């Protein structure tokens, strides 16, 4: 649940159910969680799977410290980071990914994979993701391939000169 | 460990520097072995697929550093397999640059004029051709039209793509499954093989030691084909000469790790790294303004909305490549495609009220992805990168099975570098925000530092032993018989895409390296041929007297 809440802070989505706690529900359409961020992070290929539990414990520790500092009372029935309101989740992630934070690498890494799940569905074959209506690929408007599963764009050019060339262009087409 | 093998020439890396060396030395009669740490894939194995573990993650590395992250090739063919094949020559003023050392940084013998015949040879071998306007994809056309509207010029850039075979699929970073991109897999490498060179993929060189006969012993380990963090066996090969061409992010690391066995390295090994002054801006185009202001339209009533269509950088503006401008104020601006998976995380939201690179507003920005236009700055940085102590193996502590690792590079951009970036950011904004065409923001440096796809200069040639690790013949100072021919040998930022210059410098180095090999007892001659277009038949003879 903590990992979902982190991914949802990076690319927010809409709640799966009305009582969804991990997803804050601040954006229309699927975000990182619906796009497969947790599945991607848990794949052997990410290299992070075995460390995720530890990272989430660290994150909840930071959330408790943050809440104490901000005088927030957290619902103890869910992990501390999940209990934070979305603006506070965001403020904490800003802090953890800041240039001078000693754990910056961890939190940037998790953010990169969360984003990658959303914009490229890296946990599954791209054709399958498109066929299944992957929310991230749909959101960015990624165009589908031809029927054989290969991308080709036979129409690709405005087909005319659109600027003057640099006056010192050489015969090889390079700058002088 | 197995017994030590013997070869005449051991080449480390199979990108431009390694492939060109392997070809000429093998063509001249030397026994050549090439060790490449990445896998060996061919066209039918290049996937149009973002799934982790497919060619998209198998064939390049994204190495995080402190203040700078690097994208580089990790496969047979090196950068040529993942690059966008944009191949301009470096402008004349580049070779006169002084940079951070306050005097000319290039060897006196290297100028644009002296390099032009070598540029010609590479351009013939790949081949490199001009791009015509009717072959320019929408994104390049849009950039050209915007430049023109703002009173600037714009050029379709020379390219090593055979556009008659190209489908404009924009999957170039995963390898070209149509072989439209003229990578080294289609010319120098098959040429080398046809002359007997042996290429061994998934062999990662760790360090070198010196033998009593003045030759070198190269120590490698073999890498698992799926999980590059796993090494299986180790081995050694003895060679009379060694060509290091592992790339600017790895060559100095191998040499640093070899200090224990080879002795002290020249001061410049692992210093003076350049990110080619690179910088990215993302514009979100206003489709209505593109139609109304620039008069552009395409099929189905669209004006642009073609971010996904095309083939990497195709149009550049060279208005600021002006020798009369002071150093650090010269740069080119090139339209560029970055695929999802790497190309969205660093884009920032204009006028964001919350965080600009993630969160609610960033997601809204990503809804407009088809209308993004990415502009790539290549400027003059200050060679401020320095490599720290090498990691236990390879050039990075690998985080993921493939692609992602933490390296030891530290890059703290100087005021000079930042000035160039600021000037180029302002120019991009002036062109693309004119008359409401778009909103523009540079990619953030706060997440993974600056970002280069063209690492250079970590082991550079020069005349001054204090500031160059190699002499002008690319030989490592105080370590005769070791040569470096990759991007690390390039003395500084080039203000344009560097592949053709790296390749031309490698071609230029070859007669001298052949001579050095001969002096070390290798029966080799400099033939001066080029690999044929029919996959490696070295049939042509040089048209110039280059020896």
XYZ file of C-alpha atoms in Angstrom:
723
model
C 0.000 0.000 0.000
C 2.887 2.377 0.798
C 4.539 1.644 -2.545
C 1.277 2.347 -4.348
C 0.926 5.636 -2.499
C 4.461 6.650 -3.497
C 3.866 5.771 -7.164
C 0.553 7.633 -7.061
C 2.341 10.730 -5.798
C 4.643 10.628 -8.826
C 1.894 10.022 -11.406
C -1.491 10.439 -9.723
C -4.560 8.524 -10.780
C -8.192 8.025 -9.891
C -9.296 5.734 -7.082
C -10.057 2.110 -7.937
C -12.848 2.023 -5.368
C -14.437 4.763 -3.288
C -12.541 3.659 -0.196
C -9.172 3.320 -1.907
C -6.598 4.630 0.557
C -3.343 4.199 -1.346
C -4.479 6.201 -4.352
C -5.317 9.728 -3.357
C -7.678 10.216 -6.287
C -6.492 13.672 -7.296
C -6.365 13.046 -11.048
C -8.766 11.802 -13.692
C -7.788 8.528 -15.384
C -5.290 5.901 -14.363
C -1.934 6.944 -12.964
C 1.224 5.059 -12.118
C -0.493 2.419 -9.998
C -3.065 1.469 -12.613
C -0.236 1.524 -15.152
C 1.691 -1.201 -13.332
C 4.254 0.633 -11.218
C 4.242 -1.954 -8.435
C 4.458 -4.839 -10.898
C 7.413 -3.147 -12.621
C 9.255 -2.420 -9.390
C 8.809 -6.021 -8.263
C 10.179 -7.503 -11.498
C 13.689 -8.973 -11.196
C 14.772 -6.654 -14.014
C 14.341 -3.528 -11.914
C 16.883 -4.786 -9.440
C 14.962 -3.184 -6.595
C 12.510 -5.945 -5.635
C 14.306 -7.279 -2.591
C 14.886 -3.801 -1.218
C 11.359 -2.466 -1.586
C 10.204 -3.558 1.852
C 13.082 -1.705 3.460
C 12.466 1.385 1.342
C 8.816 1.457 2.394
C 9.760 1.194 6.053
C 12.110 4.145 5.534
C 9.371 6.088 3.772
C 6.876 5.505 6.551
C 9.509 6.586 9.051
C 9.984 9.817 7.140
C 6.208 10.253 7.006
C 5.938 9.908 10.797
C 8.686 12.474 11.298
C 7.041 14.790 8.797
C 3.657 14.430 10.486
C 5.129 15.188 13.895
C 6.901 18.213 12.505
C 3.686 19.484 10.876
C 1.562 18.583 13.913
C -0.536 16.203 11.844
C -2.429 13.358 13.469
C -2.247 10.275 11.290
C -4.809 7.504 10.973
C -2.938 4.560 12.436
C -4.962 1.950 10.566
C -2.852 2.535 7.431
C 0.892 3.081 6.929
C 2.037 6.588 7.825
C 2.802 7.698 4.250
C -0.622 6.474 3.106
C -2.238 8.398 5.941
C -0.735 11.676 4.740
C -3.031 13.925 2.711
C -1.896 14.201 -0.930
C -0.341 17.688 -0.623
C 1.738 16.407 2.281
C 2.765 13.267 0.386
C 3.909 15.594 -2.369
C 5.775 17.898 0.000
C 7.559 14.921 1.547
C 8.583 13.526 -1.860
C 9.914 16.968 -2.828
C 12.016 16.887 0.315
C 13.268 13.321 -0.224
C 14.261 13.950 -3.840
C 15.987 17.270 -3.157
C 19.589 17.671 -4.275
C 21.040 17.494 -0.777
C 18.984 14.625 0.633
C 21.258 11.683 1.492
C 18.716 9.117 0.273
C 17.913 11.024 -2.889
C 19.082 8.155 -5.126
C 16.531 5.751 -3.676
C 13.567 8.058 -4.064
C 14.586 9.239 -7.530
C 14.969 5.606 -8.592
C 11.489 4.710 -7.399
C 10.113 7.798 -9.112
C 11.802 6.907 -12.397
C 10.336 3.405 -12.413
C 6.907 4.734 -11.415
C 7.032 7.148 -14.316
C 8.334 4.450 -16.652
C 5.395 2.194 -15.802
C 3.065 5.022 -16.743
C 4.617 6.246 -19.974
C 5.940 2.959 -21.373
C 4.316 -0.009 -19.559
C 7.770 -1.478 -19.077
C 6.434 -4.425 -17.052
C 4.695 -6.031 -20.047
C 4.930 -6.354 -23.843
C 3.988 -3.055 -25.426
C 1.547 -4.651 -27.881
C -0.249 -6.348 -24.997
C -0.324 -3.081 -23.070
C -1.880 -1.253 -26.003
C -4.402 -4.041 -26.592
C -5.383 -3.926 -22.921
C -5.869 -0.158 -22.969
C -2.900 0.620 -20.730
C -3.861 3.876 -19.015
C -0.475 5.524 -19.309
C 0.016 4.810 -23.007
C -3.554 5.962 -23.605
C -2.961 9.170 -21.642
C 0.134 10.132 -23.606
C -1.607 9.268 -26.867
C 0.926 6.683 -27.983
C -0.025 5.654 -31.509
C -0.606 2.009 -32.318
C 1.440 -0.017 -34.811
C 0.262 -1.447 -38.091
C -1.733 -4.708 -37.991
C 1.453 -6.803 -38.070
C 2.545 -5.227 -34.781
C 5.285 -3.110 -36.333
C 5.341 0.660 -36.217
C 5.539 2.381 -39.589
C 4.457 5.871 -40.531
C 4.235 6.135 -44.306
C 3.103 9.744 -43.990
C 5.727 11.577 -41.980
C 6.703 14.852 -43.650
C 5.299 18.258 -44.501
C 7.201 17.615 -47.729
C 8.515 21.071 -48.436
C 11.336 23.441 -47.567
C 10.432 25.269 -44.390
C 13.446 27.471 -43.760
C 16.416 29.149 -45.331
C 19.627 27.180 -44.883
C 22.517 28.640 -42.937
C 24.568 30.683 -45.433
C 27.830 28.922 -44.527
C 26.584 25.386 -45.062
C 29.283 23.336 -46.796
C 28.917 20.996 -49.748
C 28.660 18.049 -47.350
C 25.678 19.652 -45.610
C 27.667 20.448 -42.468
C 28.459 23.745 -40.743
C 31.642 25.396 -42.012
C 40.679 -19.416 -14.951
C 41.650 -20.697 -18.375
C 45.133 -20.402 -19.875
C 46.066 -17.090 -21.406
C 45.330 -16.639 -25.101
C 47.532 -14.713 -27.501
C 46.627 -12.154 -30.105
C 48.354 -9.337 -31.949
C 45.781 -6.677 -31.194
C 43.161 -6.619 -28.483
C 40.366 -4.100 -28.995
C 38.192 -3.179 -26.022
C 34.777 -2.042 -27.183
C 33.100 -2.270 -30.579
C 31.668 1.209 -31.113
C 33.162 3.636 -33.614
C 36.622 3.680 -32.061
C 36.812 -0.096 -31.677
C 35.172 -1.150 -34.936
C 37.289 1.141 -37.100
C 40.475 -0.054 -35.390
C 39.442 -3.691 -35.682
C 38.691 -3.304 -39.372
C 41.945 -1.629 -40.406
C 44.197 -3.809 -38.291
C 42.505 -6.997 -39.457
C 42.476 -5.806 -43.075
C 46.198 -5.180 -42.739
C 46.863 -8.724 -41.614
C 46.905 -8.557 -37.806
C 45.205 -11.093 -35.588
C 42.500 -9.067 -33.877
C 40.206 -9.917 -30.975
C 37.435 -7.506 -29.930
C 35.974 -7.758 -26.422
C 32.553 -6.143 -26.032
C 30.751 -6.082 -22.698
C 27.261 -5.926 -24.210
C 25.280 -8.476 -26.222
C 25.464 -9.017 -29.975
C 22.075 -8.414 -31.561
C 21.109 -8.123 -35.194
C 18.158 -6.530 -36.967
C 15.729 -9.392 -36.342
C 16.458 -9.158 -32.608
C 15.771 -5.450 -32.270
C 12.377 -5.116 -30.622
C 9.828 -2.406 -30.947
C 8.921 -3.006 -27.339
C 9.404 -1.070 -24.109
C 9.194 -4.178 -21.933
C 12.141 -4.447 -19.595
C 14.527 -7.092 -20.920
C 13.844 -6.412 -24.595
C 16.428 -4.714 -26.791
C 15.275 -1.326 -25.462
C 16.978 -2.079 -22.134
C 19.559 -4.622 -23.285
C 21.649 -2.474 -25.598
C 22.368 0.773 -23.788
C 23.344 1.964 -20.359
C 21.989 4.839 -18.341
C 24.689 5.624 -15.809
C 23.897 7.965 -12.962
C 26.659 10.242 -11.794
C 26.903 13.105 -9.341
C 25.712 16.100 -11.330
C 25.694 14.274 -14.678
C 24.088 11.149 -16.087
C 25.232 9.375 -19.245
C 23.448 7.449 -21.938
C 25.749 5.183 -23.903
C 25.662 2.065 -26.031
C 26.184 -1.371 -24.487
C 26.239 -3.880 -27.331
C 28.265 -4.980 -30.312
C 28.337 -1.848 -32.435
C 28.265 0.363 -29.339
C 26.762 3.799 -29.694
C 26.134 3.296 -33.400
C 23.357 0.813 -32.609
C 21.471 3.126 -30.258
C 22.323 6.500 -31.785
C 20.152 8.647 -34.005
C 22.703 8.645 -36.848
C 22.920 12.422 -37.120
C 26.330 13.082 -38.609
C 27.429 16.694 -39.064
C 31.101 17.636 -39.097
C 32.321 19.805 -36.247
C 32.629 23.483 -37.188
C 36.086 24.906 -37.803
C 36.193 27.037 -34.652
C 35.781 23.975 -32.434
C 39.355 22.907 -33.171
C 40.639 26.293 -32.004
C 38.914 26.099 -28.624
C 40.875 26.852 -25.483
C 38.300 25.811 -22.921
C 39.265 25.461 -19.298
C 43.033 25.273 -19.923
C 43.352 28.723 -21.457
C 45.255 27.600 -24.558
C 44.369 25.564 -27.627
C 43.173 22.182 -26.357
C 43.421 20.223 -29.626
C 46.753 18.936 -30.946
C 48.348 21.384 -33.374
C 48.071 18.757 -36.105
C 44.277 18.518 -35.910
C 42.126 21.101 -37.631
C 38.892 20.891 -39.557
C 40.902 20.986 -42.788
C 43.218 18.198 -41.703
C 40.279 16.112 -40.507
C 38.104 16.604 -43.597
C 39.681 13.732 -45.600
C 38.987 11.400 -42.675
C 35.432 12.698 -42.379
C 35.135 11.899 -46.089
C 36.205 8.307 -45.555
C 33.699 7.597 -42.777
C 30.996 9.334 -44.767
C 31.709 6.980 -47.649
C 31.867 3.848 -45.527
C 28.588 4.195 -43.619
C 27.464 6.126 -45.818
C 26.464 9.595 -44.616
C 24.158 11.534 -46.893
C 22.347 14.853 -47.037
C 18.693 14.893 -46.006
C 16.253 16.592 -48.369
C 13.309 18.619 -47.118
C 10.777 16.088 -48.354
C 12.488 13.470 -46.192
C 12.296 15.601 -43.029
C 9.729 14.269 -40.540
C 7.075 16.543 -39.067
C 8.973 17.437 -35.892
C 11.998 18.605 -37.860
C 9.760 20.489 -40.253
C 8.027 22.213 -37.372
C 11.354 23.251 -35.852
C 12.508 24.576 -39.233
C 9.290 26.524 -39.733
C 9.497 28.014 -36.242
C 13.125 29.024 -36.805
C 12.219 30.606 -40.117
C 9.287 32.468 -38.547
C 11.662 33.875 -35.930
C 14.132 35.044 -38.582
C 16.597 32.211 -38.056
C 17.957 29.610 -40.441
C 17.579 25.849 -40.146
C 19.247 22.914 -41.889
C 18.331 19.302 -42.480
C 21.414 17.594 -41.057
C 23.613 14.957 -42.723
C 22.579 11.509 -41.628
C 23.622 7.863 -41.728
C 20.033 6.714 -42.234
C 19.032 5.195 -45.559
C 15.709 6.991 -45.766
C 14.494 4.695 -48.530
C 14.385 1.906 -45.921
C 13.301 3.986 -42.933
C 9.716 3.681 -41.669
C 9.949 6.706 -39.340
C 9.010 4.466 -36.431
C 11.276 6.321 -33.954
C 12.493 3.122 -32.309
C 16.137 3.901 -33.068
C 17.276 3.620 -29.459
C 16.154 -0.027 -29.395
C 18.169 -0.774 -32.560
C 16.874 -0.466 -36.116
C 14.998 -3.596 -37.124
C 14.948 -2.446 -40.749
C 18.714 -1.833 -40.985
C 17.867 1.606 -42.311
C 20.244 3.086 -39.760
C 23.774 2.473 -40.958
C 25.240 1.195 -37.731
C 28.662 -0.431 -37.493
C 26.915 -3.794 -37.702
C 26.589 -3.118 -41.430
C 30.047 -1.935 -42.445
C 33.205 -1.803 -40.315
C 32.361 -4.778 -38.076
C 31.466 -7.258 -40.847
C 34.475 -5.866 -42.693
C 36.677 -6.693 -39.726
C 35.162 -10.166 -39.443
C 35.705 -10.854 -43.130
C 39.400 -10.237 -42.475
C 39.477 -12.642 -39.558
C 38.761 -10.418 -36.558
C 36.967 -12.190 -33.729
C 34.276 -10.374 -31.745
C 33.311 -11.674 -28.319
C 30.180 -10.166 -26.768
C 29.413 -10.167 -23.045
C 33.111 -9.883 -22.209
C 33.751 -7.021 -19.811
C 37.367 -5.914 -19.454
C 38.333 -5.130 -15.879
C 42.000 -4.137 -16.044
C 45.285 -4.422 -17.913
C 48.701 -5.572 -16.792
C 52.075 -5.420 -18.549
C 54.056 -8.436 -19.707
C 57.836 -8.796 -19.722
C 57.951 -8.507 -23.508
C 56.400 -5.031 -23.400
C 52.967 -6.299 -24.421
C 49.857 -6.313 -22.286
C 47.640 -8.832 -20.578
C 43.944 -7.974 -20.671
C 41.843 -9.294 -17.787
C 38.144 -9.772 -18.445
C 35.099 -11.461 -16.986
C 32.110 -12.813 -18.859
C 28.721 -11.253 -18.194
C 25.380 -13.038 -17.897
C 23.257 -12.418 -20.966
C 20.192 -11.395 -18.927
C 21.493 -10.060 -15.621
C 24.554 -7.951 -16.316
C 25.270 -7.770 -12.576
C 26.212 -11.450 -12.687
C 29.669 -12.432 -13.931
C 30.381 -16.074 -14.767
C 34.018 -16.640 -15.604
C 37.207 -14.657 -15.950
C 40.048 -14.904 -18.421
C 43.108 -13.209 -19.853
C 44.404 -12.444 -23.318
C 47.919 -11.274 -24.152
C 48.330 -8.724 -26.921
C 51.167 -6.770 -28.445
C 49.027 -3.670 -28.566
C 45.726 -2.752 -26.943
C 43.124 -0.389 -28.374
C 40.832 1.004 -25.699
C 37.480 2.048 -27.097
C 35.039 1.322 -24.309
C 33.461 4.770 -24.459
C 34.118 7.970 -22.553
C 32.253 6.638 -19.532
C 34.245 3.395 -19.319
C 37.688 3.775 -20.919
C 39.104 5.929 -18.092
C 37.623 3.595 -15.491
C 39.481 0.596 -16.952
C 42.695 2.621 -16.910
C 42.118 3.842 -13.356
C 41.596 0.258 -12.217
C 44.802 -0.731 -14.032
C 46.987 1.709 -12.098
C 47.799 -0.980 -9.562
C 49.314 -3.186 -12.254
C 50.446 -0.705 -14.903
C 51.651 2.093 -12.680
C 50.544 5.687 -12.538
C 48.261 6.970 -15.238
C 48.655 10.379 -16.859
C 46.934 13.077 -14.814
C 44.251 13.564 -17.465
C 42.915 9.988 -17.314
C 39.411 10.329 -15.907
C 39.541 14.117 -15.921
C 38.323 16.828 -18.299
C 35.138 14.854 -19.022
C 32.708 16.780 -21.231
C 28.984 16.229 -21.610
C 29.210 18.006 -24.988
C 27.470 20.928 -23.314
C 24.158 19.159 -23.708
C 20.822 20.428 -22.561
C 17.206 19.680 -23.413
C 14.122 21.813 -23.637
C 10.583 20.560 -24.107
C 8.023 22.724 -25.834
C 4.319 21.977 -25.724
C 3.069 23.182 -29.076
C -0.216 24.997 -29.421
C -1.709 23.123 -32.349
C -3.944 26.015 -33.400
C -1.030 28.442 -33.450
C 1.108 25.969 -35.404
C -1.626 25.972 -38.045
C -2.400 29.685 -37.974
C 1.043 31.198 -37.450
C 3.252 28.723 -39.299
C 0.692 27.532 -41.835
C 1.446 23.876 -41.189
C -1.018 21.070 -41.628
C -0.846 17.337 -42.177
C -3.212 14.429 -42.757
C -6.549 14.126 -40.955
C -6.721 17.855 -40.313
C -3.848 17.839 -37.856
C -1.277 20.614 -37.641
C 1.512 18.763 -35.773
C 0.696 16.231 -32.989
C 3.474 14.070 -34.411
C 5.967 13.734 -31.568
C 5.996 9.956 -32.032
C 6.593 10.019 -35.784
C 10.059 10.285 -37.264
C 13.662 9.350 -36.612
C 15.504 11.445 -34.063
C 17.224 14.743 -34.823
C 16.815 15.785 -38.411
C 16.859 19.594 -38.401
C 19.229 21.940 -36.594
C 19.793 25.649 -36.437
C 23.431 26.650 -36.660
C 22.986 30.412 -36.284
C 25.029 30.406 -33.087
C 27.876 28.344 -34.543
C 29.627 31.600 -35.276
C 33.395 31.775 -34.924
C 33.078 35.472 -34.124
C 31.152 34.772 -30.946
C 33.135 34.283 -27.744
C 33.727 30.787 -26.434
C 30.809 29.415 -24.382
C 28.303 31.425 -26.416
C 28.326 29.062 -29.403
C 25.842 26.234 -29.671
C 23.581 24.377 -32.060
C 19.915 23.655 -31.482
C 18.533 20.432 -32.883
C 15.063 18.939 -32.805
C 15.165 15.546 -31.081
C 12.872 12.647 -30.238
C 13.219 10.910 -26.915
C 11.072 7.820 -26.453
C 8.783 7.234 -23.503
C 10.510 5.402 -20.684
C 13.319 7.934 -20.491
C 12.077 10.974 -22.300
C 9.366 12.319 -20.019
C 10.599 12.170 -16.431
C 12.836 15.250 -16.664
C 10.444 17.462 -18.610
C 9.067 20.263 -16.460
C 5.708 21.993 -16.313
C 5.802 25.684 -17.252
C 4.622 27.880 -14.376
C 4.025 24.896 -12.115
C 2.522 25.700 -8.732
C 3.586 22.370 -7.290
C 6.592 20.242 -8.203
C 7.415 20.629 -11.880
C 8.760 17.169 -12.801
C 6.220 14.926 -11.057
C 2.717 15.141 -9.646
C -0.647 16.394 -10.742
C 0.444 19.121 -13.141
C 3.113 16.904 -14.706
C 0.493 14.291 -15.503
C -1.553 16.947 -17.251
C 1.522 17.903 -19.262
C 1.890 14.276 -20.346
C -1.634 14.299 -21.795
C -0.191 16.686 -24.360
C 2.735 14.400 -25.260
C 1.848 14.138 -28.973
C 2.323 17.904 -29.206
C 5.699 17.958 -27.487
C 8.690 19.205 -29.450
C 12.052 18.510 -27.836
C 15.009 20.752 -28.623
C 18.539 19.600 -27.959
C 21.354 22.035 -27.183
C 24.958 21.110 -27.864
C 27.183 23.858 -26.457
C 30.686 24.475 -25.118
C 31.118 23.202 -21.602
C 34.214 23.478 -19.451
C 35.401 19.831 -19.356
C 34.578 19.868 -15.648
C 33.777 16.164 -15.180
C 36.037 14.025 -12.972
C 35.830 10.276 -12.358
C 36.208 9.078 -8.776
C 37.593 5.705 -7.700
C 36.435 2.892 -9.997
C 33.679 0.505 -8.875
C 34.568 -3.171 -8.261
C 33.721 -4.198 -11.838
C 32.785 -2.465 -15.050
C 32.262 1.269 -15.033
C 29.286 1.456 -12.661
C 27.628 -0.278 -9.770
C 24.759 -1.859 -11.648
C 21.382 -1.280 -10.008
C 19.072 -3.030 -12.438
C 19.737 -6.222 -14.355
C 20.293 -4.054 -17.407
C 20.498 -0.382 -18.305
C 20.696 1.382 -14.918
C 23.839 1.865 -12.857
C 25.579 4.287 -10.502
C 28.905 5.566 -11.779
C 31.712 7.549 -10.178
C 31.545 10.671 -12.349
C 31.242 14.043 -10.652
C 30.225 16.985 -12.791
C 29.784 20.445 -11.336
C 28.953 22.823 -14.179
C 30.947 26.032 -14.107
C 29.643 29.529 -14.726
C 30.886 29.212 -18.306
C 28.868 26.074 -18.944
C 25.794 27.461 -17.256
C 26.105 30.633 -19.322
C 25.954 28.616 -22.536
C 22.936 26.696 -21.299
C 21.159 29.892 -20.260
C 21.805 31.518 -23.625
C 20.537 28.490 -25.502
C 17.470 28.173 -23.259
C 16.668 31.802 -23.987
C 17.095 31.273 -27.713
C 14.807 28.224 -27.728
C 12.209 30.188 -25.830
C 12.486 33.157 -28.165
C 11.932 30.952 -31.200
C 9.234 28.657 -29.865
C 7.232 31.034 -27.702
C 7.036 33.672 -30.432
C 3.429 34.519 -31.262
C 2.108 31.945 -28.828
C 3.462 28.901 -30.659
C 4.207 27.029 -27.465
C 5.398 27.086 -23.857
C 8.932 25.900 -23.233
C 10.796 24.596 -20.215
C 14.275 23.086 -19.926
C 14.629 19.613 -18.486
C 15.431 19.733 -14.812
C 19.002 19.086 -13.634
C 17.746 18.493 -10.090
C 16.769 14.846 -10.602
C 19.734 13.097 -12.250
C 21.964 16.099 -12.844
C 22.701 17.213 -16.350
C 22.233 14.585 -19.006
C 24.443 13.684 -21.920
C 23.997 11.254 -24.772
C 27.454 12.169 -26.067
C 30.033 11.580 -23.330
C 33.469 12.881 -24.374
C 37.005 13.809 -23.361
C 37.740 11.664 -20.309
C 41.072 10.530 -21.813
C 41.841 13.120 -24.415
C 44.459 13.715 -27.104
C 46.594 16.838 -26.979
C 50.071 18.275 -27.164
C 50.321 19.156 -23.469
C 51.062 16.169 -21.195
C 49.531 17.973 -18.237
C 46.068 18.234 -19.752
C 45.910 15.343 -22.196
C 46.170 11.647 -21.434
C 47.059 10.754 -25.031
C 49.533 12.161 -27.497
C 48.269 13.315 -30.849
C 48.625 9.742 -32.171
C 46.176 8.522 -29.480
C 48.883 6.641 -27.554
C 48.537 6.676 -23.767
C 51.373 8.714 -22.322
C 54.017 6.623 -20.531
C 52.277 3.392 -21.548
C 53.470 2.650 -25.077
C 51.334 0.251 -27.016
C 48.025 1.319 -25.454
C 45.889 3.479 -27.714
C 42.497 5.114 -27.090
C 40.280 5.794 -30.091
C 36.771 6.412 -28.740
C 34.921 9.547 -27.652
C 37.132 9.851 -24.608
C 39.968 10.922 -26.932
C 38.023 13.943 -28.256
C 39.462 16.975 -26.440
C 36.263 18.894 -25.826
C 32.662 19.593 -26.644
C 31.940 19.816 -30.360
C 28.722 21.891 -30.457
C 27.267 19.228 -32.768
C 26.632 15.467 -32.634
C 30.052 13.841 -32.204
C 29.797 10.399 -33.845
C 31.301 11.458 -37.169
C 34.170 13.281 -35.455
C 34.917 10.317 -33.176
C 34.953 8.074 -36.228
C 37.081 10.465 -38.290
C 39.630 10.748 -35.482
C 39.753 6.952 -35.261
C 40.339 6.712 -39.012
C 43.061 9.357 -38.738
C 44.783 7.421 -35.944
C 44.962 4.172 -37.866
C 48.106 4.575 -40.001
C 50.041 5.518 -36.866
C 48.641 2.635 -34.854
C 49.471 0.220 -37.656
C 53.032 1.594 -37.639
C 53.235 1.123 -33.875
C 51.972 -2.436 -34.184
C 54.573 -3.167 -36.818
C 57.301 -1.785 -34.581
C 56.107 -4.229 -31.935
C 56.531 -7.154 -34.260
C 53.031 -7.475 -35.695
C 52.993 -8.355 -39.393
C 50.482 -5.707 -40.428
C 50.266 -3.012 -43.073
C 47.963 -0.044 -43.494
C 45.884 -0.985 -46.526
C 43.689 2.086 -46.421
C 40.639 0.262 -47.748
C 37.069 0.829 -46.614
C 34.476 -1.824 -45.825
C 32.215 -2.401 -48.803
C 28.510 -1.697 -48.745
C 27.930 -5.424 -49.246
C 28.509 -6.115 -45.564
C 32.200 -6.025 -45.229
C 33.873 -6.835 -48.503
C 36.872 -4.561 -48.385
C 37.175 -3.955 -52.079
C 37.762 -0.268 -52.432
C 41.089 1.479 -52.387
C 41.633 4.926 -50.948
C 41.246 7.863 -53.259
C 43.620 9.963 -51.166
C 47.195 9.443 -50.126
C 46.560 9.270 -46.427
C 49.633 7.552 -45.046
